[in-house]
CSV table of C-alpha atoms and ligand atoms in Angstrom, one decimal:
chain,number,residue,atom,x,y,z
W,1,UNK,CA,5.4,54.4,132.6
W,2,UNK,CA,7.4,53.9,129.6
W,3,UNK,CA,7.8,50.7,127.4
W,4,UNK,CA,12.0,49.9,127.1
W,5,UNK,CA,13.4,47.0,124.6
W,6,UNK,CA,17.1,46.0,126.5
W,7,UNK,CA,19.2,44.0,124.2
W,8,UNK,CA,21.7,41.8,126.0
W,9,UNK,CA,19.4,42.0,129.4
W,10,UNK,CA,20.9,38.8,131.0
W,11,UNK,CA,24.4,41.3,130.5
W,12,UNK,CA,25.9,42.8,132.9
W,13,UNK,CA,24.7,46.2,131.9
W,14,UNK,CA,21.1,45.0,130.6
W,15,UNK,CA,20.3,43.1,133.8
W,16,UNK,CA,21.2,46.3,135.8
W,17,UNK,CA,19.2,48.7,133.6
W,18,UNK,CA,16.4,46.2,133.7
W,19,UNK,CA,16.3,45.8,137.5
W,20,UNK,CA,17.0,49.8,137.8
W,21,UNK,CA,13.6,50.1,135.7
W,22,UNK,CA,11.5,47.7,136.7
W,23,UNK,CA,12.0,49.0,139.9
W,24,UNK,CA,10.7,51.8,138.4
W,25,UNK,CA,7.6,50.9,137.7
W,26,UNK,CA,8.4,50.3,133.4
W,27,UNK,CA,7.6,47.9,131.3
W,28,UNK,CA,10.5,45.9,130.2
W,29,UNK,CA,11.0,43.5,127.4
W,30,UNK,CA,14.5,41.7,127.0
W,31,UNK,CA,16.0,40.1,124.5
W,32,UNK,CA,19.8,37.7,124.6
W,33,UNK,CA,20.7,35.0,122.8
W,34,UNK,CA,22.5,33.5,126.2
W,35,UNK,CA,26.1,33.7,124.4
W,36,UNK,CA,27.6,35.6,127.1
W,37,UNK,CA,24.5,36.9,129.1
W,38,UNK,CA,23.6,34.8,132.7
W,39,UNK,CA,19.9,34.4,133.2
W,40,UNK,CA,21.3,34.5,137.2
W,41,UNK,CA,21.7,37.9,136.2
W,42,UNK,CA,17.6,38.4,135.7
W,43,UNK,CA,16.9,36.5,138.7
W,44,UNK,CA,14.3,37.8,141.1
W,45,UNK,CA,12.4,39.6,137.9
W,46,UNK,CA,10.5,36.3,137.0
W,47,UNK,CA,8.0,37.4,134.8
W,48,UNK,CA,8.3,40.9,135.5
W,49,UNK,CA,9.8,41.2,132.7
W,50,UNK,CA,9.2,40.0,128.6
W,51,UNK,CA,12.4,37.9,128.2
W,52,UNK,CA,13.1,36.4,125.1
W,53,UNK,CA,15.9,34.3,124.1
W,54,UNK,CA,16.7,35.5,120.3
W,55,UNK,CA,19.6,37.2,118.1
W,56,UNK,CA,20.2,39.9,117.4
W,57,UNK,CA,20.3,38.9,113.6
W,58,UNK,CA,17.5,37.1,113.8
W,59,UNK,CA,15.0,39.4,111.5
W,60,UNK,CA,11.7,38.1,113.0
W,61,UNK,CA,12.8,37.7,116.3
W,62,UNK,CA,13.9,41.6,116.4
W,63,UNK,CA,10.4,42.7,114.2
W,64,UNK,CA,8.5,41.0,117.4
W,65,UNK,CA,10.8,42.6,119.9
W,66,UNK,CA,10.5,45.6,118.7
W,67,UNK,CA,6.5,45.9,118.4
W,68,UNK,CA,4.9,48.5,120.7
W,69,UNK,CA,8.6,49.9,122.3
W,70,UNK,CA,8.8,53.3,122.7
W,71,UNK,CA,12.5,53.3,123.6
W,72,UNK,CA,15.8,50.2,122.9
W,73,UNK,CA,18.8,50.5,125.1
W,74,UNK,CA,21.0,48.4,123.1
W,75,UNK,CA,23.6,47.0,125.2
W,76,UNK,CA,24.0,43.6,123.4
W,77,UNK,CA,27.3,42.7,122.0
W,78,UNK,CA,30.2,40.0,121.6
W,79,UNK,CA,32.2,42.6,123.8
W,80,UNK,CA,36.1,42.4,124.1
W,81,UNK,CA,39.3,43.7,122.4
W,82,UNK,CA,40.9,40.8,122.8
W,83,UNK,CA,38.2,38.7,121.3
W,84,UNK,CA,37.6,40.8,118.6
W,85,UNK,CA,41.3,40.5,117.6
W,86,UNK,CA,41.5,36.8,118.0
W,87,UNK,CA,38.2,36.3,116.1
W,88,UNK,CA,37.1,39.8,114.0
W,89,UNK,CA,34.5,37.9,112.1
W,90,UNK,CA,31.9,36.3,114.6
W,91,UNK,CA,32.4,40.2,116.6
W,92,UNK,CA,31.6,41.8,113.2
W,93,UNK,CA,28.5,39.4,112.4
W,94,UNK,CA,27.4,39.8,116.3
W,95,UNK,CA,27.9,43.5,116.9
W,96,UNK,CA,27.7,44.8,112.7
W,97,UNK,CA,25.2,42.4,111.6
W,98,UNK,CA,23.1,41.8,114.5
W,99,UNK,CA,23.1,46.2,115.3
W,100,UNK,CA,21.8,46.5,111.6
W,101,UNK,CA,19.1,44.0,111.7
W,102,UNK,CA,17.9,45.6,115.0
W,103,UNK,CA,17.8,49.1,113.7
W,104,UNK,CA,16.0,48.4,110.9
W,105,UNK,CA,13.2,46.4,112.6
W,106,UNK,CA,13.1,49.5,115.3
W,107,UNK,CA,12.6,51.9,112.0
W,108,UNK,CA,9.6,49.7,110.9
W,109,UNK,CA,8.2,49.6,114.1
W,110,UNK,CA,8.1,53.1,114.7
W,111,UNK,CA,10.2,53.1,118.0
W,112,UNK,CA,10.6,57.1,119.3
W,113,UNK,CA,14.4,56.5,120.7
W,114,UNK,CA,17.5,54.2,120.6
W,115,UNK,CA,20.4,54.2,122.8
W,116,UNK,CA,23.5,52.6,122.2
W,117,UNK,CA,26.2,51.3,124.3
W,118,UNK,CA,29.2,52.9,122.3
W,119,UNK,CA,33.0,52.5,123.5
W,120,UNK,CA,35.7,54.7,124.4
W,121,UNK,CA,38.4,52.3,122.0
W,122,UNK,CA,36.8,54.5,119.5
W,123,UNK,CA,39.2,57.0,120.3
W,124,UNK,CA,41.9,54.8,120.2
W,125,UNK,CA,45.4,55.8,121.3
W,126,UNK,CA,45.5,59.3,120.5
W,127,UNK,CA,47.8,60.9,122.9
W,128,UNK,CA,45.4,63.9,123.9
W,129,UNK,CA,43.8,63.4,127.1
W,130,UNK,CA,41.1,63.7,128.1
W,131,UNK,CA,39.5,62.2,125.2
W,132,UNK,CA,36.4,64.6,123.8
W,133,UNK,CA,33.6,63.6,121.4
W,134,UNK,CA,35.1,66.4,118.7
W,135,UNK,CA,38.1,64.2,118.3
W,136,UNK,CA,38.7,62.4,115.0
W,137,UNK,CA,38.0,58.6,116.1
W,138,UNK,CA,41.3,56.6,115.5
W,139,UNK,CA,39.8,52.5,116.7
W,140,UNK,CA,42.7,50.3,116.4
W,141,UNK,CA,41.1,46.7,117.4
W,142,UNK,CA,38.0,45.8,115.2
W,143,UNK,CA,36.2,45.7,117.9
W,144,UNK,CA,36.6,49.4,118.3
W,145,UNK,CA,35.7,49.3,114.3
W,146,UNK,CA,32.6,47.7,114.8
W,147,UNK,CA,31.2,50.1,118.2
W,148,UNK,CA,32.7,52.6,115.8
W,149,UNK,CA,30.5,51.3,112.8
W,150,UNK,CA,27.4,51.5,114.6
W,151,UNK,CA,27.7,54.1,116.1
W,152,UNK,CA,27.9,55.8,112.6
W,153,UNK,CA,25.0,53.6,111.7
W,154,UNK,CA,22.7,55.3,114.4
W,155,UNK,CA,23.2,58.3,113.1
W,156,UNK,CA,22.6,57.4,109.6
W,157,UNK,CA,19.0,55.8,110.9
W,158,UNK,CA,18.4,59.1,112.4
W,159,UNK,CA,19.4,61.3,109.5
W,160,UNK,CA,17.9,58.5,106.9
W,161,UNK,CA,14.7,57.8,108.3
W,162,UNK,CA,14.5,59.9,112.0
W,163,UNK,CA,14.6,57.1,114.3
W,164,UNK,CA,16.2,59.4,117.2
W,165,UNK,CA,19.6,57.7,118.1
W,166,UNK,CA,22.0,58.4,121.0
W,167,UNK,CA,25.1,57.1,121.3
W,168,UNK,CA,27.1,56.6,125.1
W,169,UNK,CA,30.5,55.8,124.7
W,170,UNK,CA,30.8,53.5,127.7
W,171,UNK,CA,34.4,54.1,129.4
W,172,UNK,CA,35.8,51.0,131.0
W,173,UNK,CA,32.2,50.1,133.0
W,174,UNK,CA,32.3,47.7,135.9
W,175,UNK,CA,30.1,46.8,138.7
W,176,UNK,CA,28.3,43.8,140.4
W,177,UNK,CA,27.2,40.8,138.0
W,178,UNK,CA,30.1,41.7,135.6
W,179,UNK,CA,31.2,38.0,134.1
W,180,UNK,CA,34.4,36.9,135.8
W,181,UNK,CA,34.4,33.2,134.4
W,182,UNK,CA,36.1,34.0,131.1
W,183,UNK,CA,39.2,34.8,129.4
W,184,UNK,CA,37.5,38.0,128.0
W,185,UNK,CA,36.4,39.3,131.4
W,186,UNK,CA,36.6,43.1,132.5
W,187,UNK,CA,40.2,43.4,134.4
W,188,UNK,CA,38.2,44.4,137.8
W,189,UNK,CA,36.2,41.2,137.4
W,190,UNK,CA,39.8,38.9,136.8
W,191,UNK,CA,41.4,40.6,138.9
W,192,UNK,CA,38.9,40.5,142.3
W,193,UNK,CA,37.6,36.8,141.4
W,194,UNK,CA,41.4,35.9,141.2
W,195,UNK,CA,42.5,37.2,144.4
W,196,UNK,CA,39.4,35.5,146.1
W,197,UNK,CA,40.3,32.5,145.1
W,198,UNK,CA,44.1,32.2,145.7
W,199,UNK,CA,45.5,33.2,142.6
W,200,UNK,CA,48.1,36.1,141.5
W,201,UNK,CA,46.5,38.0,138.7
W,202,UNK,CA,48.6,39.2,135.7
W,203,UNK,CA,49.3,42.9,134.8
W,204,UNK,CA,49.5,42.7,130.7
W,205,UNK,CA,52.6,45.4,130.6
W,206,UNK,CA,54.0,47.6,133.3
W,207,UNK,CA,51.1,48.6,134.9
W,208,UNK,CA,51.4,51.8,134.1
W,209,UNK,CA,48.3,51.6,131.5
W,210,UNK,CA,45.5,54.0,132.7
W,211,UNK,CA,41.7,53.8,132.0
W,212,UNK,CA,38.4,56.0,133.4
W,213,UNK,CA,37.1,52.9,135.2
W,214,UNK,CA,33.5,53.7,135.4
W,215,UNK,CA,30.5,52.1,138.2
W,216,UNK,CA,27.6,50.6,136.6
W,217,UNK,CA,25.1,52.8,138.3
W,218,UNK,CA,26.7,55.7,136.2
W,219,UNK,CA,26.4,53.9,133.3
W,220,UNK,CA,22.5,53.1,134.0
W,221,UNK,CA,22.0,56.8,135.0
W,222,UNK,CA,23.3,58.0,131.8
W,223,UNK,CA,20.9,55.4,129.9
W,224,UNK,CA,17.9,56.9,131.3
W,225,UNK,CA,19.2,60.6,130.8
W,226,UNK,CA,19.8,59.8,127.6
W,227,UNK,CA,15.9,58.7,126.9
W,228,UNK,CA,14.4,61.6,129.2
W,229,UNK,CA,16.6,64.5,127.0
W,230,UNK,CA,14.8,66.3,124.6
W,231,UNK,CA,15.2,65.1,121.0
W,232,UNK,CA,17.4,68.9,119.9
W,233,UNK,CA,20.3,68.3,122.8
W,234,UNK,CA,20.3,64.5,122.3
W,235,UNK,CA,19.6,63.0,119.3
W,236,UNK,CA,21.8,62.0,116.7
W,237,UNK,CA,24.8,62.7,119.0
W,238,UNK,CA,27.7,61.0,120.8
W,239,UNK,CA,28.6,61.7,124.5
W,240,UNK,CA,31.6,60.6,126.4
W,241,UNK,CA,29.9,58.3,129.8
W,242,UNK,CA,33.1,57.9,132.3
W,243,UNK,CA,34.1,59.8,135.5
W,244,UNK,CA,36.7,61.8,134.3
W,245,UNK,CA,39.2,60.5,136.7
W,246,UNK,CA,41.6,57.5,135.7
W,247,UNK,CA,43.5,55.1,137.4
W,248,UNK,CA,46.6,52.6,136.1
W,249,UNK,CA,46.8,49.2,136.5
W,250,UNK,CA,48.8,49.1,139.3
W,251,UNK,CA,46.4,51.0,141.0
W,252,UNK,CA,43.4,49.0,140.7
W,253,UNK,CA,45.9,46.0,141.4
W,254,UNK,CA,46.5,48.1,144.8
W,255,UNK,CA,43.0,48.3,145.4
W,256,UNK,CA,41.8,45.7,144.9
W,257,UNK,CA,44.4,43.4,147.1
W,258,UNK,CA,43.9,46.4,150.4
W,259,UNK,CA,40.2,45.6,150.4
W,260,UNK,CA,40.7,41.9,149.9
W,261,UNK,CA,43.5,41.6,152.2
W,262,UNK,CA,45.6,40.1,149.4
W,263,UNK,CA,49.3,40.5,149.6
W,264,UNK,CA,50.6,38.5,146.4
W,265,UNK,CA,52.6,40.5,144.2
W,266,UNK,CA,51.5,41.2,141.0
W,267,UNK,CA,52.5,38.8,137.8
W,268,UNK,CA,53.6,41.0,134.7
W,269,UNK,CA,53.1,39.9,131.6
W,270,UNK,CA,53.3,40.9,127.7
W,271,UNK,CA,51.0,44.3,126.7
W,272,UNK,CA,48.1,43.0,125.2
W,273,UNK,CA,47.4,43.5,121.4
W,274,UNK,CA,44.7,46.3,120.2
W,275,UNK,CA,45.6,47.7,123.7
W,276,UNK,CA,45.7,51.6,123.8
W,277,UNK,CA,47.7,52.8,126.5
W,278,UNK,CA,45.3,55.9,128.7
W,279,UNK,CA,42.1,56.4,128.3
W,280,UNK,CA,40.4,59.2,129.9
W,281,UNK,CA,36.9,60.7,129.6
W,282,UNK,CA,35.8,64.6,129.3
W,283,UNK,CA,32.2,64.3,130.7
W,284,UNK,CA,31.2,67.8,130.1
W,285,UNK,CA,29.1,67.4,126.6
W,286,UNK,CA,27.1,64.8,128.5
W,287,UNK,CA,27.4,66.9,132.1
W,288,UNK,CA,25.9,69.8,130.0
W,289,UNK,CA,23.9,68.3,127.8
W,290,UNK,CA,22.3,65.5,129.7
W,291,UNK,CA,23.0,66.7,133.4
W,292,UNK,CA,25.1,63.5,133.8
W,293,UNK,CA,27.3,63.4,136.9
W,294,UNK,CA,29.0,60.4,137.8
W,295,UNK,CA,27.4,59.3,141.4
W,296,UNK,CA,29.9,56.8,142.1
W,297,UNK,CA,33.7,57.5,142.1
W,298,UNK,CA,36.4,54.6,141.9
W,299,UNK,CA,37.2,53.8,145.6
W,300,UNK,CA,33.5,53.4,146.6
W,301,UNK,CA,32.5,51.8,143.3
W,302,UNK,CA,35.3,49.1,143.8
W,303,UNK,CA,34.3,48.5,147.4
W,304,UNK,CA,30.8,47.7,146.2
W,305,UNK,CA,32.1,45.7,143.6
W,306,UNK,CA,34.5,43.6,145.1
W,307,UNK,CA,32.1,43.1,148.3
W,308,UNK,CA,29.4,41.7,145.3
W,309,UNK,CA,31.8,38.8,144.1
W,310,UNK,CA,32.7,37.8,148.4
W,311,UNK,CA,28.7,37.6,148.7
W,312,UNK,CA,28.1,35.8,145.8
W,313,UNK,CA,31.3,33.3,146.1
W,314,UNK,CA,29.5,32.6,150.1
W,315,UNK,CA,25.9,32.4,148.4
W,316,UNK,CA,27.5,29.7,146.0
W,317,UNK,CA,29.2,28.0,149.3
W,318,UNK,CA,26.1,27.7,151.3
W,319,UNK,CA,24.4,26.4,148.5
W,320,UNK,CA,26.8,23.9,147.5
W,321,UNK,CA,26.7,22.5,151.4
N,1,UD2,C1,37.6,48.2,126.2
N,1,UD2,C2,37.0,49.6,126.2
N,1,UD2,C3,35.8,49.6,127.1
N,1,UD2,C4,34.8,48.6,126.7
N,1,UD2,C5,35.5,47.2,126.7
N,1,UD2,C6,34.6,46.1,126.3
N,1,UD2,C7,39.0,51.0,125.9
N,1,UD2,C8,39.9,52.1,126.5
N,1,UD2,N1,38.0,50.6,126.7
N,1,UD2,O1,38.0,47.9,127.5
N,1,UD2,O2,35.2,50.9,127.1
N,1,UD2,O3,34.3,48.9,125.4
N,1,UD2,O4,36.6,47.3,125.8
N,1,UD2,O5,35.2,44.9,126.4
N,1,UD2,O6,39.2,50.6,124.8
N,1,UD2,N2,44.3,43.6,131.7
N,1,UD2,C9,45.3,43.0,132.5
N,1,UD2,N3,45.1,41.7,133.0
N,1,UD2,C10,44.0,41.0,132.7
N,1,UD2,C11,42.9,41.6,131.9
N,1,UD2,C12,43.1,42.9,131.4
N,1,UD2,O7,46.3,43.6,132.7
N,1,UD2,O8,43.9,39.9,133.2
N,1,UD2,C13,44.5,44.9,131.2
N,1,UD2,C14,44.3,45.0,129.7
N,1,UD2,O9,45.4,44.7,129.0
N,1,UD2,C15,43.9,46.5,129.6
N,1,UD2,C16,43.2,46.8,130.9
N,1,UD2,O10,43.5,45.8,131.7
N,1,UD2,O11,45.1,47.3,129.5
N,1,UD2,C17,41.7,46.9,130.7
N,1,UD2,O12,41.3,45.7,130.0
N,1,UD2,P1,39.7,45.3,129.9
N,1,UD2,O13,39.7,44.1,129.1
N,1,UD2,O14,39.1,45.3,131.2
N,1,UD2,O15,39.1,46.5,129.1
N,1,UD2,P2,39.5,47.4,127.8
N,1,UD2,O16,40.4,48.5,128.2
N,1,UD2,O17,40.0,46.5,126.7
């Protein structure tokens, strides 16, 4: 039994690793400061788990949290490209500020391992696919600057003080309890809770935009790898976390609609700004390194997905009667 810290546990991701290992038999302590994170997402955990309701930037809050953990998977963040570029300062003070703070209080503490939930903008638009840890990082949104930013921060906490830091750059992850409700949603969330309910999503350009839409499950897998390798393959290091397959737009739009039975034809709109065009993962530093495979390719991950948001729209129904 180890003892894990999740930041941003009532996340999507967070809530999955912490129900993956509690599961597990590990002790889990949380923290979120509810911004973006659901408690729904924690449900059925009660006290379980150590849940706290703090920020990241709050320097007392993260000492406390950090007391006694052997390993932090730090998924917390004001996530979104879109965001970011509407609002750069709150995403700098959330993801900059608030990764800084935690880092330090994790040094103090004495905690063996952190893992962070890095991003594939890093790579930005860079017209080499697929995209490989070697390549220079080119962000072009500041939110890729600040998963960029920290990223280089981990490895400065490792070099400056040994704190062993690995860094997962997370390519496009989705999956059951991903938020739907807001305008910064994943395009899998908008896109399924749309069709449920009626509505004719919007492609932002021609569709023809391609990502390495990853399953949560992979994404949790990866997480654990990532604190079972040993310190010489995995600290201080960045590896690429997608499937190495990627789909466009229009695919996922495709997809989506067979499984749902929706035949509305697709709205398109404007490209969005910060967008990069493809993004594509080579998995083989962390297949090698980490003996990461992705479990769960695109069709069955979508099924699951999509057939999460029907069981939770009929769960909200019943309730409601
Ligand atoms: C970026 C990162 C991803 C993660 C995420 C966190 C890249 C390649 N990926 O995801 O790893 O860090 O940020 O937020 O940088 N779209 C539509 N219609 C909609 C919504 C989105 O067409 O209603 C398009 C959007 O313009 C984009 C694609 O769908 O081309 C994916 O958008 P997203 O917001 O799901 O994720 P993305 O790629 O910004």
């Amino acid at each position: 039994m180890s003892r894990y810290l999740i930041t941003g546990i009532a996340g999507f991701i967070g809530s999955t690793l912490a129900h993956t290992l509690v599961e597990q038999g590990h002790e889990v302590r949380g923290i979120d400061n509810l911004s973006t994170g659901n408690l729904d997402n924690l449900s059925g955990l009660g006290n379980r788990i150590d849940f706290r309701q703090v920020d990241l930037q709050d320097v007392a809050g993260m000492q406390s949290a950090c007391e006694g953990m052997e390993f932090i998977l730090h998924q917390a963040a004001l996530a979104s490209v879109p965001r970011s570029v509407k609002d750069p300062l709150s995403s700098h003070q959330s993801n900059l500020n608030g990764t800084l703070t935690l880092l330090i209080a994790a040094r103090d503490a004495g905690v063996r391992r952190i893992v962070y939930a890095a991003s594939s903008s890093a790579y930005g638009d860079q017209p080499t696919q697929p995209k490989h840890e070697e390549m220079p990082p080119l962000p072009l949104s500041p939110y890729a600057v600040q998963k960029l930013a920290c990223e280089y921060y981990l490895q400065a906490f490792y070099r400056s003080y040994g704190l062993e830091a690995v860094c997962l750059r997370y390519f496009n992850i989705y999956g059951p309890r991903q938020a739907a409700d807001s305008p910064y949603s994943g395009v899998i969330a908008k896109f399924t809770t749309s069709m449920m309910a009626g509505e004719t999503p919007t492609i932002f350009g021609d569709g023809m935009t391609s990502r390495d839409f990853t399953y949560i499950d992979n994404a949790v897998s990866a997480n654990l790898l990532a604190c079972q390798a040993p310190s010489s393959v995995a600290t201080g290091r960045v590896f690429n976390i997608g499937t190495g397959e990627s789909h466009t737009l229009n695919e996922v739009y495709a997809a989506i609609a067979s499984v749902l039975g929706f035949s509305g034809k697709p709205i398109y709109g404007f490209p969005r700004a910060g967008d990069i065009r493809h993004s594509l993962a080579d998995i083989s530093r962390a297949t090698k390194e980490l003996d990461y495979q992705p479990m769960v390719h695109f069709r069955n991950g979508l099924q699951k997905t999509v057939a999460w948001y029907v069981s939770e729209k009929e769960k909200k129904e019943a309730a409601a009667l």
